[in-house]
Short mmCIF file of C-alpha atoms (C1' of nucleotides) in Angstrom, two decimals:
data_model
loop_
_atom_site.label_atom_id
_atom_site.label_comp_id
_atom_site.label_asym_id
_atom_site.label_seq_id
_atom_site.Cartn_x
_atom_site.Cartn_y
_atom_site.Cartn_z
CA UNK A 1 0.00 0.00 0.00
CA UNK A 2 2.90 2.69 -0.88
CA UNK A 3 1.34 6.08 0.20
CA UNK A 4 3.71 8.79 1.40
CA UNK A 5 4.83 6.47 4.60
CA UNK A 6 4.87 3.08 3.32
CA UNK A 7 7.64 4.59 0.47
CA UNK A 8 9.52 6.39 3.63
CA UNK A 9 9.55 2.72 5.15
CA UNK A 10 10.65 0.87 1.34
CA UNK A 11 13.24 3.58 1.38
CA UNK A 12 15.06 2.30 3.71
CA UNK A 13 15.28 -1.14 2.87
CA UNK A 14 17.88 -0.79 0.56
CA UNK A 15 20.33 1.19 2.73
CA UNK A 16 22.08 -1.75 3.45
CA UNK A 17 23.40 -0.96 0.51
CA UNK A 18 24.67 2.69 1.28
CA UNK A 19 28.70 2.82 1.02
CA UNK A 20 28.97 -0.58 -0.74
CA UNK A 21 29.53 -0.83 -4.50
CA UNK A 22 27.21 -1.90 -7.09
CA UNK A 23 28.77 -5.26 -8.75
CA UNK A 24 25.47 -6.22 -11.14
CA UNK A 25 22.44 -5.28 -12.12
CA UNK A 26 19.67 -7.67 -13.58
CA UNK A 27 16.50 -7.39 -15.42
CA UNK A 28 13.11 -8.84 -15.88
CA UNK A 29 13.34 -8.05 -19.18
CA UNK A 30 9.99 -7.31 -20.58
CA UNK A 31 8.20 -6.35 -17.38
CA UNK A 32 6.22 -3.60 -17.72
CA UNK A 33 8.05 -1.70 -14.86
CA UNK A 34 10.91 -1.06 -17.27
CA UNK A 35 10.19 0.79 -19.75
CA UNK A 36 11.32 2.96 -21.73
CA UNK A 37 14.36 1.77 -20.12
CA UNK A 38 17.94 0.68 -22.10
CA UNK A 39 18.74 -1.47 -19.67
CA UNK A 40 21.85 -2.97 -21.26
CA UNK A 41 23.10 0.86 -20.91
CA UNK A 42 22.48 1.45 -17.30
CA UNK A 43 23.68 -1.42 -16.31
CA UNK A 44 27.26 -1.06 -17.64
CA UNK A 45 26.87 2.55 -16.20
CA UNK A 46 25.87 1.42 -13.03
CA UNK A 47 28.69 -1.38 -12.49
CA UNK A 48 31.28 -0.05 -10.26
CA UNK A 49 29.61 2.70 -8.67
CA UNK A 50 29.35 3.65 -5.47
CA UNK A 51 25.46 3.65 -4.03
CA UNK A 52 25.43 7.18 -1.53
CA UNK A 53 21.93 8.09 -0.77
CA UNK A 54 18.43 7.35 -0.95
CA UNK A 55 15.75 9.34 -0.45
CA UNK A 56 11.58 9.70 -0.87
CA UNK A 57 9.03 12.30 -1.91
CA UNK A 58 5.81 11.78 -2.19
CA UNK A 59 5.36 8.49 -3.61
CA UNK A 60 8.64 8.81 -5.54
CA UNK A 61 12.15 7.49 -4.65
CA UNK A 62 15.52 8.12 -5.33
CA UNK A 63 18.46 6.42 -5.31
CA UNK A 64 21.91 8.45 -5.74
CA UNK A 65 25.26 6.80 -7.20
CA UNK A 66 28.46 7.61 -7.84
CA UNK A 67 28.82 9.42 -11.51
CA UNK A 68 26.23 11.28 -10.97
CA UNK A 69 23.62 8.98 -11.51
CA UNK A 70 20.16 8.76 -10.35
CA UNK A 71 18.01 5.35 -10.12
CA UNK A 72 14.11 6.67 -9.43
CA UNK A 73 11.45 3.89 -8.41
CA UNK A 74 7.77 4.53 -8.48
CA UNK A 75 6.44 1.43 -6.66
CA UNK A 76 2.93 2.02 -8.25
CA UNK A 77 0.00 -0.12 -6.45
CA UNK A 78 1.74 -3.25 -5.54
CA UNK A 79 5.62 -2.67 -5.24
CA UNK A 80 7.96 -3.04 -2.40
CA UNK A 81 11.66 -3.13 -2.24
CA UNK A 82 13.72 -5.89 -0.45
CA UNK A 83 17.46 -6.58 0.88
CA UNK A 84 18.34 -10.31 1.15
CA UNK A 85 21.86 -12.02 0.34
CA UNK A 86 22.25 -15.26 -1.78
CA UNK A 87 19.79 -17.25 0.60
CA UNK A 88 16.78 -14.79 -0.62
CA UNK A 89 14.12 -17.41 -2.21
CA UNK A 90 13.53 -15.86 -6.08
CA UNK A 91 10.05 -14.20 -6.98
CA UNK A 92 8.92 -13.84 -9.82
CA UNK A 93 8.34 -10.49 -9.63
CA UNK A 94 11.55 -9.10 -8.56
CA UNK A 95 12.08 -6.77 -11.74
CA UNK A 96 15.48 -4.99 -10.83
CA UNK A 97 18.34 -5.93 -8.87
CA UNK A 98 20.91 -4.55 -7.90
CA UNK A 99 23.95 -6.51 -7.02
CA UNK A 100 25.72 -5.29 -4.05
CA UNK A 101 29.63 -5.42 -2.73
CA UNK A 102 29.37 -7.46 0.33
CA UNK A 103 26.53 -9.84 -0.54
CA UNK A 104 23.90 -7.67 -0.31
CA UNK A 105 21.31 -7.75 -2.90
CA UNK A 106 19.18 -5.04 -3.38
CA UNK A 107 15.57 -5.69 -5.05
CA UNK A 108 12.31 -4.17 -6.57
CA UNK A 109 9.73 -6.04 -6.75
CA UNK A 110 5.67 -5.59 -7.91
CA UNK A 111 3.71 -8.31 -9.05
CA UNK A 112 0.93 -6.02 -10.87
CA UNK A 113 3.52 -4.04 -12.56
CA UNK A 114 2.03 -0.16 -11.89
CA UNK A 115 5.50 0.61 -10.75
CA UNK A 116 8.66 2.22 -12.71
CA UNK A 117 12.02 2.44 -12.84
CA UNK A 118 13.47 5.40 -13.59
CA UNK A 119 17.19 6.58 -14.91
CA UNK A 120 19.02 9.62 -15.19
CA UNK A 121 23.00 10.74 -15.21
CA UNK A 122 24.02 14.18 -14.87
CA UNK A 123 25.35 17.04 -12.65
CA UNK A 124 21.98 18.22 -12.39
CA UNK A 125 18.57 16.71 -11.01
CA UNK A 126 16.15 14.91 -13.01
CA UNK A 127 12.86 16.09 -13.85
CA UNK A 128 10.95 13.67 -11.95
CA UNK A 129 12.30 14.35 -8.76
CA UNK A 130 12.73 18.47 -9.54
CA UNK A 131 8.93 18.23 -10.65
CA UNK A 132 7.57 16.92 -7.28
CA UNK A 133 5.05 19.22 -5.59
CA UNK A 134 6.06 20.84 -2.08
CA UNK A 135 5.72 18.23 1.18
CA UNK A 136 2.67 18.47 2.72
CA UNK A 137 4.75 18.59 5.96
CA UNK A 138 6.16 22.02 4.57
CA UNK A 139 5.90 25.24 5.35
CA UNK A 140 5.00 25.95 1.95
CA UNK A 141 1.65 24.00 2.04
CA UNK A 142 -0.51 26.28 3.44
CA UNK A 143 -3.69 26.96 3.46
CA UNK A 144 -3.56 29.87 1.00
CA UNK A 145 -1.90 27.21 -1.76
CA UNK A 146 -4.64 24.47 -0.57
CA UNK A 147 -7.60 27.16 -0.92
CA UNK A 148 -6.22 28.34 -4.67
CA UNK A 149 -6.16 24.37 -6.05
CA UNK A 150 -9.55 23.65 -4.47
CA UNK A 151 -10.99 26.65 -6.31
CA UNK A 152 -9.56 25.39 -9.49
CA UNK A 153 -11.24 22.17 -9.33
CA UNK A 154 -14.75 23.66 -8.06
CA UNK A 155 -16.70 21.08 -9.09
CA UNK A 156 -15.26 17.62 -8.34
CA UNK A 157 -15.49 16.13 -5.06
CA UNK A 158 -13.05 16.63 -2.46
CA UNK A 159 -11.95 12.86 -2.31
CA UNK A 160 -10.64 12.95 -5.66
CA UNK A 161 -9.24 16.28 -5.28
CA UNK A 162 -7.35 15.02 -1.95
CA UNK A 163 -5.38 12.22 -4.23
CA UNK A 164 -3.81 15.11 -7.14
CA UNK A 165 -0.41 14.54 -6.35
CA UNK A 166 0.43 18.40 -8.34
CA UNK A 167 -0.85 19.61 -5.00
CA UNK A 168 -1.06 16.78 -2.20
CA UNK A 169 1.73 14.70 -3.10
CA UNK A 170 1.95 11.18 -1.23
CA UNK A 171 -1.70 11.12 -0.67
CA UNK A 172 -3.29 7.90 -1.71
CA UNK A 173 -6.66 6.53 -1.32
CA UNK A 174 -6.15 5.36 2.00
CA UNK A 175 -4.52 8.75 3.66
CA UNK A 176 -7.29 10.72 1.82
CA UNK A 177 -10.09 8.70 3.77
CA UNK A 178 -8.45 8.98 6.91
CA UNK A 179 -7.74 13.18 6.60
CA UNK A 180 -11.61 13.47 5.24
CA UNK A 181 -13.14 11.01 8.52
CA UNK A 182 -10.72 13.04 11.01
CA UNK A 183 -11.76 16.95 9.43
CA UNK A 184 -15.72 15.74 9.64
CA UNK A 185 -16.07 16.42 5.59
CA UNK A 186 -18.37 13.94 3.48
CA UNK A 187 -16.05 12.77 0.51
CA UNK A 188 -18.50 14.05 -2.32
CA UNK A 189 -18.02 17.87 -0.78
CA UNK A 190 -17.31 19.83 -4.22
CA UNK A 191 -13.83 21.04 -3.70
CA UNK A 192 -15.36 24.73 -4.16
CA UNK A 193 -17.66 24.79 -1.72
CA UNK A 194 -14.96 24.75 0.84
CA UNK A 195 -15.30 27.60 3.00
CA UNK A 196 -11.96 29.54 5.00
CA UNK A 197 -12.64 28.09 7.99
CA UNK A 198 -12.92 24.33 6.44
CA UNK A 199 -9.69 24.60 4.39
CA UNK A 200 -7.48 25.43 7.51
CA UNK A 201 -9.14 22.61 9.25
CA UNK A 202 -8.32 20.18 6.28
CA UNK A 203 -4.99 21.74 5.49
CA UNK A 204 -4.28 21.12 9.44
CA UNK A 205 -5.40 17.55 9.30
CA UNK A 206 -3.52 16.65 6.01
CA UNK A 207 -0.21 17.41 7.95
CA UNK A 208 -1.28 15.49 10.84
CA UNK A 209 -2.10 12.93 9.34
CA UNK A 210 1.03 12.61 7.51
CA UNK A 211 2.79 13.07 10.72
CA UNK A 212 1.09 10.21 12.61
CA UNK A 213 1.45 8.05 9.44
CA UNK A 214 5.20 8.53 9.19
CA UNK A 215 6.03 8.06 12.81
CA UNK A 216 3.84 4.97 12.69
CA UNK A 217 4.01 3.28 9.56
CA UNK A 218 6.73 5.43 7.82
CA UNK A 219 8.72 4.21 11.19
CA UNK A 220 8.95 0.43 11.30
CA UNK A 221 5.67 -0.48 9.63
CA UNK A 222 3.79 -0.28 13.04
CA UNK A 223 0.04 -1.60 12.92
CA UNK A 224 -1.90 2.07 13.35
CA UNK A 225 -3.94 2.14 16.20
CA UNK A 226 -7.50 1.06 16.96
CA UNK A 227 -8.85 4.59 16.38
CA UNK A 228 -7.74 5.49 13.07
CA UNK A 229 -10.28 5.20 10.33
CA UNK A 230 -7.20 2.98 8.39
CA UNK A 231 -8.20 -0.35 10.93
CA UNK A 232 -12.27 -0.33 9.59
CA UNK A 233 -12.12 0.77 5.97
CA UNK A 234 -10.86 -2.40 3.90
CA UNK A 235 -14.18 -4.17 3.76
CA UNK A 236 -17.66 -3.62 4.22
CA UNK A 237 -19.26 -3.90 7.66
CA UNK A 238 -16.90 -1.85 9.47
CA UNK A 239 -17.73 0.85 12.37
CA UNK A 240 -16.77 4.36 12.62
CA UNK A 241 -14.10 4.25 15.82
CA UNK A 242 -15.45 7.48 16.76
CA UNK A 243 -19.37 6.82 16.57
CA UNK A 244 -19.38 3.74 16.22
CA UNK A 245 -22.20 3.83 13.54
CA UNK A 246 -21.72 2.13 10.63
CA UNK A 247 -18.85 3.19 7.72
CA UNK A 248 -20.08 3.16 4.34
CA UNK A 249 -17.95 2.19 1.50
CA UNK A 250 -18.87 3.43 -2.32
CA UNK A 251 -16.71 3.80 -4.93
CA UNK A 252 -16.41 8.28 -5.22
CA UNK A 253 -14.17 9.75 -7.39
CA UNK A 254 -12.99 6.36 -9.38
CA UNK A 255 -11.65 5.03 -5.88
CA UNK A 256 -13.53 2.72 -3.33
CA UNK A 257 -14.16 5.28 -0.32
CA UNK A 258 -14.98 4.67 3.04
CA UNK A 259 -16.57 7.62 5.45
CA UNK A 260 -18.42 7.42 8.40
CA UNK A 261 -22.09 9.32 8.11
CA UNK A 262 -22.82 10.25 11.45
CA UNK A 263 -19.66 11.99 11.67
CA UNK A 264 -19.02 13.63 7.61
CA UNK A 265 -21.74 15.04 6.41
CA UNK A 266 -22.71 17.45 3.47
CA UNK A 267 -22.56 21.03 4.27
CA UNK A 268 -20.09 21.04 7.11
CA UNK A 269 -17.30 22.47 4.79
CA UNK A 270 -19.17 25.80 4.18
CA UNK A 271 -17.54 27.35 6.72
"C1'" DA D 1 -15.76 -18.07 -12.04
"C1'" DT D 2 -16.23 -13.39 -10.78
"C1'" DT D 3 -15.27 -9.28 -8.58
"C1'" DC D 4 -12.22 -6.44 -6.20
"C1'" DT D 5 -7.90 -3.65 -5.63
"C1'" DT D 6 -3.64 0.97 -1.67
"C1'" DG D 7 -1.72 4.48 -8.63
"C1'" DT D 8 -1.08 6.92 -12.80
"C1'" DT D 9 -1.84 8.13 -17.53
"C1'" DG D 10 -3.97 9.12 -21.81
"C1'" DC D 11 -7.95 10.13 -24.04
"C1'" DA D 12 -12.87 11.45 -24.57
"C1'" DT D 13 -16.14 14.50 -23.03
"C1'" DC D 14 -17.96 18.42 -20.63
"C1'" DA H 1 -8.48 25.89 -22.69
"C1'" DG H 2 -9.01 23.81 -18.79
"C1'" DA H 3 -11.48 20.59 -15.83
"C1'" DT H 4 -13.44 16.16 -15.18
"C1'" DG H 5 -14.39 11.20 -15.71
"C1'" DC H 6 -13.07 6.78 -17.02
"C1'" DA H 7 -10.83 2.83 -19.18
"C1'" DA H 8 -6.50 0.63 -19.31
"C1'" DC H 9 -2.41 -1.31 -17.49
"C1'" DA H 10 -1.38 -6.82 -14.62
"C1'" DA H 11 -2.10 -10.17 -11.43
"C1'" DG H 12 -3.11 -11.82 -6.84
"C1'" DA H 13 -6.76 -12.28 -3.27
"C1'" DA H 14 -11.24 -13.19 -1.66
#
DNA sequence: ATTCTTGTTGCATC
DNA sequence: AGATGCAACAAGAA
C-alpha cells in the first residue's frame, strides 16, 4: 500500500546498501516496470559505482550513485523493495536488482507491474524528482496554496481532489479517507464549496495525518492504532471508531471510499 | 468463475 | 483551454 509512509519505510530497505559498491544489475526483461528503459546501458553505467543516498518524496524514490547517476522507483500499487543475500528465495516479480559489494542484494519487486524504474545521469537533477510538488509537511503548504487548487477544481469532489499529487503529493486513497473522517467532511463535498474556515481545518489535518502516518508506519511499519479510520475501511461492515455507527464504503471519485455518516456530512465544509 | 484492488496516464467529453 | 471522468495497465486475493 505505498502512500507517502509506506515509500519512507521501502526507502530504507535498501540502505544496506549505502557505502557498498554496485557489482550487477539484472533485469526482468519485458516487465512492464521497465520501460522505456535501455537497460543494457544502465547497467554497464551502473557497475562499479558507489550507491550514496536514498531518499523519498511523495510516492517517488531516489536512489543516488556515484557518476552522478540517479536510479528513481515509483512502486505504483503493488511494489515493495527488499534486501536479502544469496539465501533470498527468487520471486517472480523481482524486476530490478541490484547486485551489491558485500553480498547484499538489493531488489524491486511488484507483481501487478504499476511501478517504474526510472534513470538519469548528470550534474543536475532529473525532472521527476525536480517536478515533485512541495511536502505536505512544509511550510509551503498552506492553506492559502490548498484554498487556490480547491478553487480550481470547483466542481469535483473533495476525495478525488485530496489524491492530485500536483498539490497533495503522497496522498493515496487510504490517507485521503483517513484526513476526510478526522476533518468531519463527506467525501462528495465539491472542492469549491470549501469555505476559509474548512480549508485550515483540512490543510491542518492533512499534515497530521502525515505526521502520525510517518512516525507509525513510515517508522517500522507499526500496525496504526485502533482509532484510526485505516483499521475499519478495507471491507464492508466496518464501524466508525469514533461513533461507532456504521462506515459506508462506495466507490467516489474512481476510488472505493470509506466515510463514516454520522460523523461527515454534506454542508459542514461551508464554513 | 467473478469481482475487487492501496496508482497513474492518456484520451474522450464536458 | 481547462477541468473532469473513465478505461487501461497486470495479477493476486477473496
Amino acid at each position: 500500500m505505498p502512500e507517502l509512509a509506506e515509500v519512507e519505510y521501502f526507502r530504507r530497505q535498501w540502505n544496506a546498501g549505502i557505502g557498498k559498491k554496485v557489482v550487477g544489475v539484472s533485469w526482468h526483461k519485458t516487465a512492464r516496470v521497465n520501460r522505456g528503459l535501455n537497460t543494457v546501458k544502465i547497467s554497464r553505467l551502473l557497475k562499479g559505482a558507489t550507491f550514496y543516498s536514498s531518499h523519498a518524496a511523495a510516492k517517488q524514490m531516489a536512489f543516488r550513485f556515484s557518476n552522478g547517476i540517479w536510479i528513481g522507483l515509483h512502486l505504483g500499487m503493488t511494489g515493495r523493495l527488499e534486501c536479502g543475500d544469496e539465501q533470498r528465495a527468487p520471486t517472480p516479480y523481482d524486476h530490478f536488482v541490484i547486485k551489491m559489494s558485500g553480498g547484499k542484494n538489493l531488489f524491486f519487486v511488484d507483481p501487478r507491474q504499476f511501478g517504474r524504474v526510472l534513470f538519469y545521469q548528470g550534474d543536475g537533477v532529473p525532472d521527476w524528482w525536480a517536478k515533485i510538488a512541495p511536502p505536505i509537511l512544509s511550510k509551503a503548504f498552506n492553506a492559502e496554496v490548498v484554498a487556490a487548487f480547491l478553487e480550481r477544481r470547483s466542481r469535483a469532489p473533495i476525495k478525488a481532489v485530496l489524491l492530485m499529487q500536483e498539490r497533495f503529493p503522497g496522498i493515496g486513497n487510504w490517507m485521503a479517507d483517513e484526513v476526510l473522517w478526522r476533518a468531519g467532511f463527506h467525501p462528495s463535498a465539491k472542492a469549491g464549496n470549501f469555505g476559509p474556515v474548512a480549508i485550515k481545518k483540512l490543510t491542518a489535518t492533512l499534515k497530521k495525518v502525515c505526521t502520525d502516518a510517518m512516525r507509525v508506519i513510515g517508522k517500522d511499519w507499526s500496525d496504526p492504532p485502533r482509532t484510526w479510520l485505516f483499521n475499519h475501511r478495507w471491507s464492508d461492515g466496518g464501524k466508525c471508531p469514533h461513533s461507532k455507527q456504521h462506515l459506508k464504503r462506495t466507490e467516489i471519485g474512481g476510488r472505493t471510499t470509506c466515510w463514516s455518516p454520522a460523523k461527515q456530512k454534506l454542508g459542514a465544509e461551508r464554513r
